[in-house]
Short mmCIF file of C-alpha atoms in Angstrom, two decimals:
data_model
loop_
_atom_site.label_atom_id
_atom_site.label_comp_id
_atom_site.label_asym_id
_atom_site.label_seq_id
_atom_site.Cartn_x
_atom_site.Cartn_y
_atom_site.Cartn_z
CA MET N 15 137.08 115.40 121.48
CA ALA N 16 134.00 117.11 121.76
CA PRO N 17 131.17 115.53 123.91
CA PRO N 18 128.57 113.96 122.06
CA PRO N 19 125.16 116.04 121.52
CA VAL N 20 122.54 115.34 124.04
CA SER N 21 118.95 115.03 122.35
CA SER N 22 115.94 116.56 123.51
CA PRO N 23 113.21 114.37 125.14
CA PHE N 24 110.81 116.31 122.73
CA ASP N 25 112.93 115.05 119.45
CA SER N 26 110.97 112.48 117.15
CA SER N 27 114.06 110.08 117.56
CA VAL N 28 113.59 110.19 121.36
CA LEU N 29 109.74 109.83 121.39
CA ASN N 30 109.91 107.11 118.93
CA LEU N 31 112.08 104.74 120.86
CA VAL N 32 109.16 103.25 122.54
CA ARG N 33 105.63 103.44 120.67
CA TYR N 34 102.24 102.11 122.23
CA LYS N 35 99.72 100.71 120.06
CA CYS N 36 96.23 102.41 119.51
CA SER N 37 93.17 100.69 119.43
CA CYS N 38 93.06 101.60 115.52
CA GLY N 39 96.24 99.90 115.27
CA SER N 40 98.71 102.92 114.56
CA LEU N 41 102.03 103.29 116.94
CA LYS N 42 102.56 106.51 118.35
CA PRO N 43 104.26 107.58 121.56
CA ILE N 44 102.40 107.92 124.91
CA CYS N 45 102.56 111.50 124.86
CA ARG N 46 100.26 111.58 121.90
CA LEU N 47 97.60 108.95 122.85
CA TYR N 48 94.35 109.62 125.13
CA PHE N 49 93.20 107.00 127.34
CA CYS N 50 89.38 107.07 127.14
CA ARG N 51 87.97 105.55 130.94
CA HIS N 52 84.74 104.95 129.64
CA CYS N 53 85.80 102.52 126.88
CA LEU N 54 88.84 101.59 128.63
CA ASP N 55 90.86 101.82 125.43
CA ILE N 56 93.66 103.74 124.39
CA ARG N 57 92.91 106.78 121.44
CA CYS N 58 95.07 108.29 118.85
CA GLY N 59 94.61 111.72 117.38
CA PHE N 60 92.67 109.87 114.54
CA CYS N 61 90.30 108.28 117.07
CA VAL N 62 88.97 111.21 118.25
CA SER N 63 86.42 113.98 116.74
CA HIS N 64 87.83 117.60 117.07
CA GLU N 65 85.52 120.28 117.88
CA VAL N 66 86.15 123.91 118.14
CA ASP N 67 85.28 125.80 121.45
CA SER N 68 86.06 129.06 121.05
CA HIS N 69 88.32 131.59 118.66
CA TYR N 70 90.71 134.06 119.91
CA CYS N 71 93.71 136.15 118.81
CA PRO N 72 97.07 135.22 120.04
CA ASN N 73 98.42 138.56 120.48
CA CYS N 74 95.51 140.55 121.96
CA MET N 75 93.85 137.58 123.46
CA GLU N 76 90.53 138.92 122.58
CA ASN N 77 87.63 136.19 122.44
CA MET N 78 85.35 135.96 119.39
CA PRO N 79 82.15 134.10 118.86
CA SER N 80 82.16 131.52 115.98
CA ALA N 81 79.53 133.64 113.80
CA GLU N 82 81.59 136.75 114.18
CA ALA N 83 84.96 134.98 113.54
CA ARG N 84 83.31 133.55 110.29
CA LEU N 85 82.21 137.14 109.22
CA LYS N 86 85.69 138.63 109.77
CA LYS N 87 87.41 135.76 108.07
CA ASN N 88 88.85 134.54 110.85
CA ARG N 89 91.13 137.24 111.45
CA CYS N 90 91.83 139.68 114.11
CA ALA N 91 90.38 143.34 113.34
CA ASN N 92 93.12 145.25 115.81
CA CYS N 93 96.33 143.25 115.29
CA PHE N 94 98.32 142.99 112.47
CA ASP N 95 101.23 140.84 111.06
CA CYS N 96 104.38 142.38 109.41
CA PRO N 97 104.31 141.58 105.65
CA HIS N 98 108.07 141.44 105.25
CA CYS N 99 109.00 138.96 107.99
CA SER N 100 105.33 137.45 109.32
CA HIS N 101 106.30 139.25 113.05
CA THR N 102 103.28 140.79 114.75
CA LEU N 103 103.14 144.76 114.42
CA SER N 104 103.63 146.81 117.49
CA THR N 105 101.55 150.58 117.21
CA ARG N 106 104.15 153.35 117.81
CA ALA N 107 103.36 156.90 118.82
CA THR N 108 105.11 159.89 117.52
CA SER N 109 104.71 163.87 117.50
CA MET N 110 104.06 165.64 114.48
CA ALA N 111 104.22 169.63 113.80
CA THR N 112 101.04 170.62 112.57
CA PRO N 113 99.08 174.28 112.21
CA SER N 114 97.03 175.28 115.03
CA PRO N 115 93.11 175.05 114.24
CA ASP N 116 92.89 178.54 116.13
CA ASP N 117 95.77 180.33 114.44
CA PRO N 118 97.31 178.64 111.11
CA THR N 119 100.45 180.53 111.40
CA LYS N 120 101.45 178.66 115.10
CA MET N 121 102.70 174.96 114.51
CA VAL N 122 101.39 172.76 117.22
CA ALA N 123 102.37 169.06 118.03
CA LYS N 124 100.04 166.51 117.15
CA LYS N 125 100.35 162.93 118.57
CA VAL N 126 100.31 160.27 115.46
CA TYR N 127 100.42 156.77 115.32
CA TYR N 128 101.97 153.95 112.93
CA LEU N 129 103.01 150.53 112.76
CA ALA N 130 106.23 149.41 113.14
CA CYS N 131 107.89 145.76 113.57
CA ALA N 132 110.61 145.09 115.90
CA PHE N 133 112.10 142.15 114.15
CA CYS N 134 113.00 143.46 110.69
CA ARG N 135 112.47 147.41 111.15
CA TRP N 136 109.32 147.75 108.64
CA THR N 137 107.15 150.64 108.88
CA SER N 138 104.07 151.63 107.70
CA ARG N 139 105.49 154.47 106.51
CA ASP N 140 107.73 152.36 104.16
CA ILE N 141 104.96 152.00 101.77
CA GLY N 142 103.21 155.27 102.35
CA LEU N 143 100.36 154.59 104.56
CA PRO N 144 99.10 157.76 106.40
CA ASP N 145 99.56 158.11 110.21
CA GLN N 146 96.55 157.87 112.44
CA THR N 147 95.47 159.77 115.08
CA VAL N 148 94.02 157.21 117.20
CA ALA N 149 95.81 154.02 118.10
CA SER N 150 92.74 151.75 117.74
CA GLY N 151 93.44 151.35 114.06
CA GLY N 152 91.74 152.67 110.84
CA TRP N 153 94.48 151.67 108.85
CA PRO N 154 93.70 151.74 104.83
CA GLU N 155 93.26 148.30 103.39
CA GLN N 156 93.83 146.94 99.68
CA ASP N 157 90.83 146.50 97.74
CA ASN N 158 90.18 143.10 96.03
CA CYS N 159 88.99 144.13 92.50
CA SER N 160 87.40 140.51 92.50
CA SER N 161 85.52 140.69 95.37
CA GLU N 162 82.18 141.48 93.81
CA ARG N 163 82.60 138.73 91.49
CA ILE N 164 83.59 136.30 94.53
CA SER N 165 80.40 137.30 96.46
CA ALA N 166 78.34 136.94 93.46
CA LEU N 167 79.65 133.52 92.74
CA GLN N 168 78.66 132.76 96.50
CA GLU N 169 75.66 133.76 96.66
CA HIS N 170 74.97 131.74 93.29
CA TYR N 171 75.79 128.37 94.39
CA ARG N 172 74.06 129.19 98.11
CA ALA N 173 70.96 129.14 96.02
CA ILE N 174 71.72 125.88 94.43
CA ALA N 175 72.74 124.32 97.44
CA GLN N 176 69.34 125.22 98.92
CA ARG N 177 67.60 124.13 95.80
CA GLU N 178 69.29 120.73 96.16
CA LYS N 179 68.17 120.79 99.47
CA ILE N 180 64.76 121.19 99.10
CA GLU N 181 64.60 118.48 95.87
CA LYS N 182 66.03 115.98 98.58
CA GLU N 183 63.34 117.00 101.06
CA SER N 184 60.84 116.57 98.69
CA ARG N 185 61.76 113.03 97.69
CA ARG N 186 62.13 111.86 100.91
CA PHE N 187 58.16 112.64 101.41
CA LEU N 188 57.25 111.31 98.17
CA GLY N 189 54.54 108.89 98.12
CA ARG N 190 54.00 109.21 101.92
CA LYS N 191 50.92 110.42 103.94
CA LEU N 192 52.24 113.49 105.68
CA SER N 193 50.23 114.75 108.74
CA TYR N 194 49.48 118.59 109.39
CA LEU N 195 52.67 118.76 112.06
CA GLN N 196 54.90 117.53 109.35
CA LEU N 197 53.61 119.70 106.72
CA SER N 198 53.66 122.89 109.08
CA ASP N 199 57.37 121.92 110.40
CA LYS N 200 58.57 121.38 106.66
CA TYR N 201 56.77 124.65 104.86
CA GLY N 202 56.15 126.65 108.03
CA LEU N 203 52.32 127.20 107.67
CA THR N 204 52.15 127.69 111.40
CA THR N 205 54.22 131.03 111.07
CA VAL N 206 51.97 131.79 107.87
CA VAL N 207 48.54 131.24 109.59
CA ASN N 208 49.69 133.21 113.10
CA ARG N 209 50.82 136.40 111.01
CA LYS N 210 47.43 136.15 108.83
CA ARG N 211 45.28 135.92 112.24
CA ALA N 212 47.19 139.02 113.40
CA GLY N 213 46.69 140.92 110.43
CA LEU N 214 50.40 141.46 109.81
CA PRO N 215 51.61 141.26 105.96
CA PRO N 216 53.41 137.94 104.80
CA LEU N 217 57.17 137.88 105.12
CA SER N 218 59.20 138.70 102.11
CA LEU N 219 62.18 136.90 100.89
CA GLY N 220 63.83 140.18 99.83
CA PRO N 221 64.98 141.56 96.59
CA GLY N 222 65.62 139.21 94.07
CA ARG N 223 64.78 136.10 96.25
CA GLU N 224 61.07 135.81 95.78
CA GLU N 225 61.57 132.18 95.03
CA LEU N 226 63.36 130.33 97.37
CA GLY N 227 66.00 128.06 95.73
CA ARG N 228 66.48 130.21 92.64
CA PRO N 229 70.08 130.56 91.27
CA VAL N 230 71.05 134.16 91.01
CA GLU N 231 71.88 135.36 87.41
CA ILE N 232 75.26 136.19 87.00
CA SER N 233 77.37 136.66 84.06
CA PRO N 234 79.75 134.35 82.73
CA ALA N 235 83.50 134.36 83.22
CA GLU N 236 85.21 135.77 79.89
CA ALA N 237 88.78 134.44 78.72
CA THR N 238 91.75 136.54 78.58
CA ASP N 239 93.70 136.94 75.27
CA LEU N 240 97.07 136.37 76.50
CA ASP N 241 98.60 138.18 73.17
CA LEU N 242 97.01 141.67 74.30
CA GLU N 243 98.35 141.34 78.03
CA GLN N 244 100.71 143.77 78.83
CA ASP N 245 104.10 142.66 78.88
CA LEU N 246 106.79 142.64 81.33
CA PRO N 247 108.36 146.18 81.92
CA ILE N 248 111.22 147.11 79.94
CA GLU N 249 113.20 148.34 83.19
CA LEU N 250 113.93 144.62 83.74
CA LEU N 251 116.10 144.31 80.46
CA THR N 252 117.75 148.00 80.85
CA GLU N 253 118.46 148.45 84.28
CA PRO N 254 120.12 146.32 87.00
CA LEU N 255 117.75 144.23 89.22
CA ASN N 256 117.58 144.81 92.89
CA LEU N 257 116.43 142.08 94.35
CA CYS N 258 116.03 143.53 97.94
CA SER N 259 112.99 145.68 96.33
CA VAL N 260 111.29 142.62 94.70
CA THR N 261 108.95 140.39 96.98
CA GLN N 262 109.52 136.63 97.66
CA LEU N 263 107.55 133.89 97.30
CA PRO N 264 106.14 133.32 100.59
CA GLN N 265 105.49 137.06 100.64
CA ARG N 266 103.05 136.94 97.55
CA LEU N 267 101.52 133.88 98.60
CA ALA N 268 100.36 135.48 101.77
CA GLN N 269 98.47 138.26 99.91
CA LEU N 270 96.82 136.05 97.18
CA GLU N 271 94.06 138.51 96.32
CA VAL N 272 96.67 140.88 95.05
CA GLN N 273 100.09 139.29 94.97
CA PRO N 274 102.21 142.21 95.07
CA ASP N 275 105.64 142.29 92.97
CA THR N 276 107.58 144.89 94.97
CA ILE N 277 108.11 145.47 98.37
CA THR N 278 106.46 148.90 98.27
CA THR N 279 103.11 147.36 97.64
CA ILE N 280 102.97 145.04 100.56
CA PHE N 281 100.76 146.00 103.15
CA PRO N 282 99.95 144.79 106.18
CA ARG N 283 97.81 141.78 107.35
CA HIS N 284 95.50 140.94 109.68
CA LYS N 285 96.34 138.07 112.38
CA HIS N 286 95.03 134.89 112.12
CA LEU N 287 92.80 133.68 114.86
CA MET N 288 93.75 130.81 116.71
CA ILE N 289 91.14 128.08 118.70
CA LYS N 290 90.45 126.28 121.51
CA ARG N 291 89.48 122.79 120.39
CA SER N 292 87.97 119.53 122.57
CA GLN N 293 88.24 116.12 121.49
CA ARG N 294 85.59 113.18 121.92
CA CYS N 295 86.27 109.74 121.71
CA ARG N 296 84.38 108.75 118.35
CA ARG N 297 83.11 105.27 120.20
CA CYS N 298 81.31 106.49 123.41
CA GLU N 299 81.93 110.31 122.23
CA HIS N 300 82.69 111.15 125.77
CA ASN N 301 84.89 114.35 126.48
CA LEU N 302 88.76 113.43 126.23
CA SER N 303 90.23 116.78 126.14
CA LYS N 304 88.43 119.93 127.13
CA PRO N 305 90.38 123.53 127.59
CA GLU N 306 89.25 126.20 129.67
CA TYR N 307 87.41 128.96 127.98
CA ASN N 308 89.71 131.81 128.71
CA PRO N 309 92.23 132.36 126.31
CA THR N 310 94.99 133.33 128.64
CA SER N 311 94.45 130.13 130.82
CA ILE N 312 96.51 126.78 130.01
CA LYS N 313 94.58 124.64 132.14
CA PHE N 314 92.06 121.94 131.02
CA LYS N 315 88.72 121.30 132.53
CA ILE N 316 89.12 117.47 131.09
CA GLN N 317 92.59 116.01 129.89
CA LEU N 318 92.54 112.49 130.13
CA ALA N 319 95.74 111.95 128.13
CA ALA N 320 97.69 108.27 128.40
CA TYR N 321 100.44 109.52 130.52
CA TYR N 322 98.29 110.04 133.32
CA HIS N 323 96.49 106.48 133.50
CA VAL N 324 99.05 104.20 131.50
CA PRO N 325 102.42 102.82 132.51
CA ASP N 326 105.23 104.99 130.81
CA ILE N 327 107.88 102.73 130.03
CA VAL N 328 111.35 103.95 129.12
CA ILE N 329 114.61 102.17 127.84
CA TYR N 330 116.92 102.83 131.10
CA ARG N 331 120.06 100.54 129.45
CA ILE N 332 120.75 97.90 127.02
CA GLY N 333 123.82 95.92 126.58
CA GLU N 334 125.78 95.24 123.14
CA LEU N 335 123.67 93.73 120.52
CA VAL N 336 125.25 91.01 118.42
CA PRO N 337 122.99 88.68 116.29
CA GLY N 338 122.28 85.29 117.51
CA LYS N 339 123.59 86.55 121.28
CA VAL N 340 121.31 87.61 123.98
CA ALA N 341 121.93 90.91 125.49
CA GLN N 342 120.41 92.42 128.61
CA LEU N 343 117.60 95.04 128.19
CA VAL N 344 116.84 97.16 131.31
CA ILE N 345 113.44 99.31 131.12
CA LYS N 346 111.95 101.77 133.81
CA VAL N 347 108.20 101.19 134.19
CA THR N 348 106.57 104.14 136.06
CA ASN N 349 103.09 104.09 137.71
CA PRO N 350 101.25 107.57 136.77
CA THR N 351 98.03 106.78 139.05
CA ASN N 352 97.60 107.36 142.37
CA THR N 353 96.57 103.66 143.06
CA GLY N 354 98.98 100.39 143.34
CA THR N 355 98.51 98.05 140.38
CA THR N 356 100.03 94.78 139.22
CA LEU N 357 101.96 94.53 135.67
CA GLU N 358 101.85 91.56 133.73
CA PHE N 359 103.84 91.21 130.38
CA LEU N 360 102.13 89.45 127.21
CA SER N 361 103.70 88.25 123.98
CA LEU N 362 101.87 89.48 120.83
CA THR N 363 100.29 86.39 119.95
CA LYS N 364 98.58 86.30 123.53
CA LEU N 365 97.75 89.86 123.05
CA ARG N 366 96.12 89.44 119.82
CA GLU N 367 93.98 86.22 121.20
CA LEU N 368 92.86 88.60 123.91
CA LYS N 369 91.97 91.70 121.42
CA ASP N 370 90.19 89.24 119.03
CA ALA N 371 87.95 87.69 122.36
CA ASP N 372 87.26 91.38 123.20
CA LYS N 373 85.78 92.35 119.61
CA GLU N 374 83.27 89.38 120.01
CA VAL N 375 82.11 90.81 123.07
CA GLU N 376 81.65 94.05 121.61
CA LYS N 377 79.46 92.87 118.71
CA GLU N 378 77.31 91.58 121.21
CA ASP N 379 77.31 94.80 123.40
CA LYS N 380 77.59 97.65 120.91
CA PRO N 381 78.62 101.08 122.41
CA VAL N 382 76.08 103.67 122.79
CA SER N 383 76.62 107.24 121.88
CA ALA N 384 76.83 109.93 125.05
CA ILE N 385 75.17 112.41 122.93
CA ASN N 386 72.57 110.73 120.99
CA PRO N 387 71.92 107.01 122.02
CA LEU N 388 70.17 106.46 118.62
CA ARG N 389 73.33 107.44 116.85
CA GLN N 390 75.82 105.07 115.53
CA PRO N 391 79.29 105.95 116.56
CA SER N 392 82.07 106.03 113.75
CA ILE N 393 85.17 104.13 114.82
CA VAL N 394 88.33 104.59 112.94
CA THR N 395 90.15 101.18 111.86
CA ALA N 396 93.82 101.34 110.42
CA VAL N 397 96.26 98.76 109.31
CA ASP N 398 98.01 97.00 112.54
CA GLN N 399 101.35 98.61 112.05
CA SER N 400 102.92 96.24 114.38
CA ILE N 401 102.76 93.29 112.15
CA GLY N 402 106.07 92.03 110.71
CA LEU N 403 107.65 94.96 112.97
CA ALA N 404 109.85 93.17 115.32
CA THR N 405 113.31 92.01 114.58
CA ALA N 406 114.41 90.91 117.33
CA GLN N 407 113.11 87.97 120.11
CA ILE N 408 112.44 88.90 123.65
CA ALA N 409 112.06 86.30 126.90
CA LEU N 410 109.27 87.70 128.68
CA PRO N 411 108.93 86.82 132.46
CA SER N 412 106.05 84.94 134.08
CA SER N 413 106.03 86.52 137.12
CA LYS N 414 104.01 89.66 137.87
CA VAL N 415 105.33 93.01 139.04
CA TYR N 416 103.67 95.39 141.65
CA LEU N 417 103.91 98.81 140.98
CA PRO N 418 103.16 101.17 144.08
CA PRO N 419 100.95 104.13 143.62
CA ARG N 420 102.48 107.62 142.53
CA ASP N 421 103.49 109.74 145.81
CA ASP N 422 105.00 113.09 145.28
CA ALA N 423 106.34 113.13 149.04
CA ALA N 424 108.16 109.56 148.88
CA GLU N 425 111.46 111.36 147.49
CA PHE N 426 111.46 113.15 151.07
CA ASP N 427 110.64 109.61 152.89
CA ASP N 428 113.69 107.56 154.32
CA GLY N 429 111.83 104.58 154.45
CA GLY N 430 111.49 101.78 152.01
CA VAL N 431 109.12 101.16 149.14
CA ASP N 432 105.83 99.79 150.43
CA LEU N 433 104.80 96.60 148.13
CA ALA N 434 101.75 95.83 149.82
CA GLY N 435 102.67 92.35 150.68
CA HIS N 436 103.96 91.64 147.19
CA THR N 437 107.39 89.81 146.95
CA ASP N 438 109.73 90.92 143.56
CA ASP N 439 111.53 88.33 141.77
CA ARG N 440 115.35 89.10 141.99
CA GLU N 441 116.04 87.91 138.55
CA LEU N 442 113.52 90.48 137.00
CA VAL N 443 113.44 94.00 139.35
CA VAL N 444 116.83 95.26 139.06
CA TRP N 445 115.84 98.38 141.53
CA ARG N 446 113.00 100.65 142.66
CA LYS N 447 112.34 103.89 143.84
CA SER N 448 108.96 105.52 144.73
CA ASN N 449 106.77 104.26 141.69
CA LYS N 450 109.16 103.56 139.26
CA VAL N 451 110.89 100.02 139.10
CA GLY N 452 113.51 98.65 136.65
CA LEU N 453 112.99 95.45 135.11
CA ARG N 454 115.48 93.03 133.52
CA LEU N 455 114.67 91.68 130.11
CA GLU N 456 116.79 89.45 127.71
CA VAL N 457 116.73 90.19 123.72
CA THR N 458 117.88 88.35 121.42
CA PRO N 459 118.69 90.15 117.97
CA THR N 460 118.32 87.86 114.69
CA THR N 461 119.87 90.72 112.02
CA GLY N 462 122.40 93.08 112.34
CA GLY N 463 121.09 96.82 112.45
CA GLU N 464 118.32 98.54 114.25
CA GLN N 465 116.29 96.05 116.26
CA VAL N 466 112.73 96.24 117.03
CA VAL N 467 110.85 94.00 119.93
CA GLY N 468 107.32 93.88 120.67
CA PHE N 469 105.38 92.49 123.87
CA GLY N 470 102.03 93.57 125.57
CA ILE N 471 101.62 94.86 129.09
CA GLN N 472 98.04 93.99 131.26
CA TYR N 473 97.62 96.18 134.72
CA HIS N 474 94.52 96.94 136.74
CA TYR N 475 92.90 100.39 136.26
CA THR N 476 90.87 101.81 138.98
#
């Protein structure tokens, strides 16, 4: 008999065994939550605002400013992806015999470079791309036949957006008496007067842009008669189809501007850039996660993950679950902080009462933004996913449990656990080891099948 498969600790089935309730009402595992030490509340991915810190290439690790990344369409200029399998292409060097420039009758070896995929063995020679004399690149690219049309449309709608912005600004100042400073800031009179005093010519807006916000004239799109379009090639009906020479759907969608039909017409694609992002609390706008700027570094300047500050609860052992009968449930609670804390269990009803009391206090004391005190923070609120989720009853202990601080050298210490004067309840505490403790709880299932219990914990954070 084969042994049962061992689940990975990163599988969703293992992570969702114990879920924590975020301040917005959603349920997430502890590894996907943050703890704001300024609001003293838990935040999930929907309760934080994401900011792009830097762009970088995942292959050559080149850092790129945001303006340059936008100009290059978020792609690296030196690295390529294989158009066949999307693996990273590498530059290979080889020698080729060419006539000598001094004596054409003699052949000399010349070093050339081409692109090759180490996974599917695709090379740039398969589609007839000429070899390059330098390893830095200069590879020819496919021309987009619609690039001029797309550029004209972008310029047209950019001018429309500029005109709408000017109209909105004019309506905002309509009927109000404006001062000289407001007029100079709005219409740029200070720059015009200074250039006139210095004897300089006025600034020109460029050809075709004399009037700010005037839409660029573009020709309207013309409809195409499908009856006049070229039909499918006759070879599809007269010759056997070779599926190895036809591109797959993901290969076509990877090059939307061309959408090649055959393998011989696919070109290498520039590699997509990746980003490093920081995350802020939407309530107080303090940083919860901020990575280092260096692309090769995996460290963080600020990392307020919940598993560094919130006690971690794991299902350690559970008895047989029979509807209507009491079963023993042992949970392991770990204190991740360097200070001791006292843990107290709360029922869901008591937890909602405390939350309602906190909301009343928050109405009187509104949060202040850390960036702009005059700005009202945007707080996300979701449907409470814990309502009606519990299917089993749990008997919570009334006594408190002390959790010692985290000590990395405690496993090499022969002494016992320092409880700092606290006394354990023998019916509750099963075992202790360093900053971990096993607690025994009683669960009574009401129905068959999968059982869900819910409770709250209250602890001291310093």
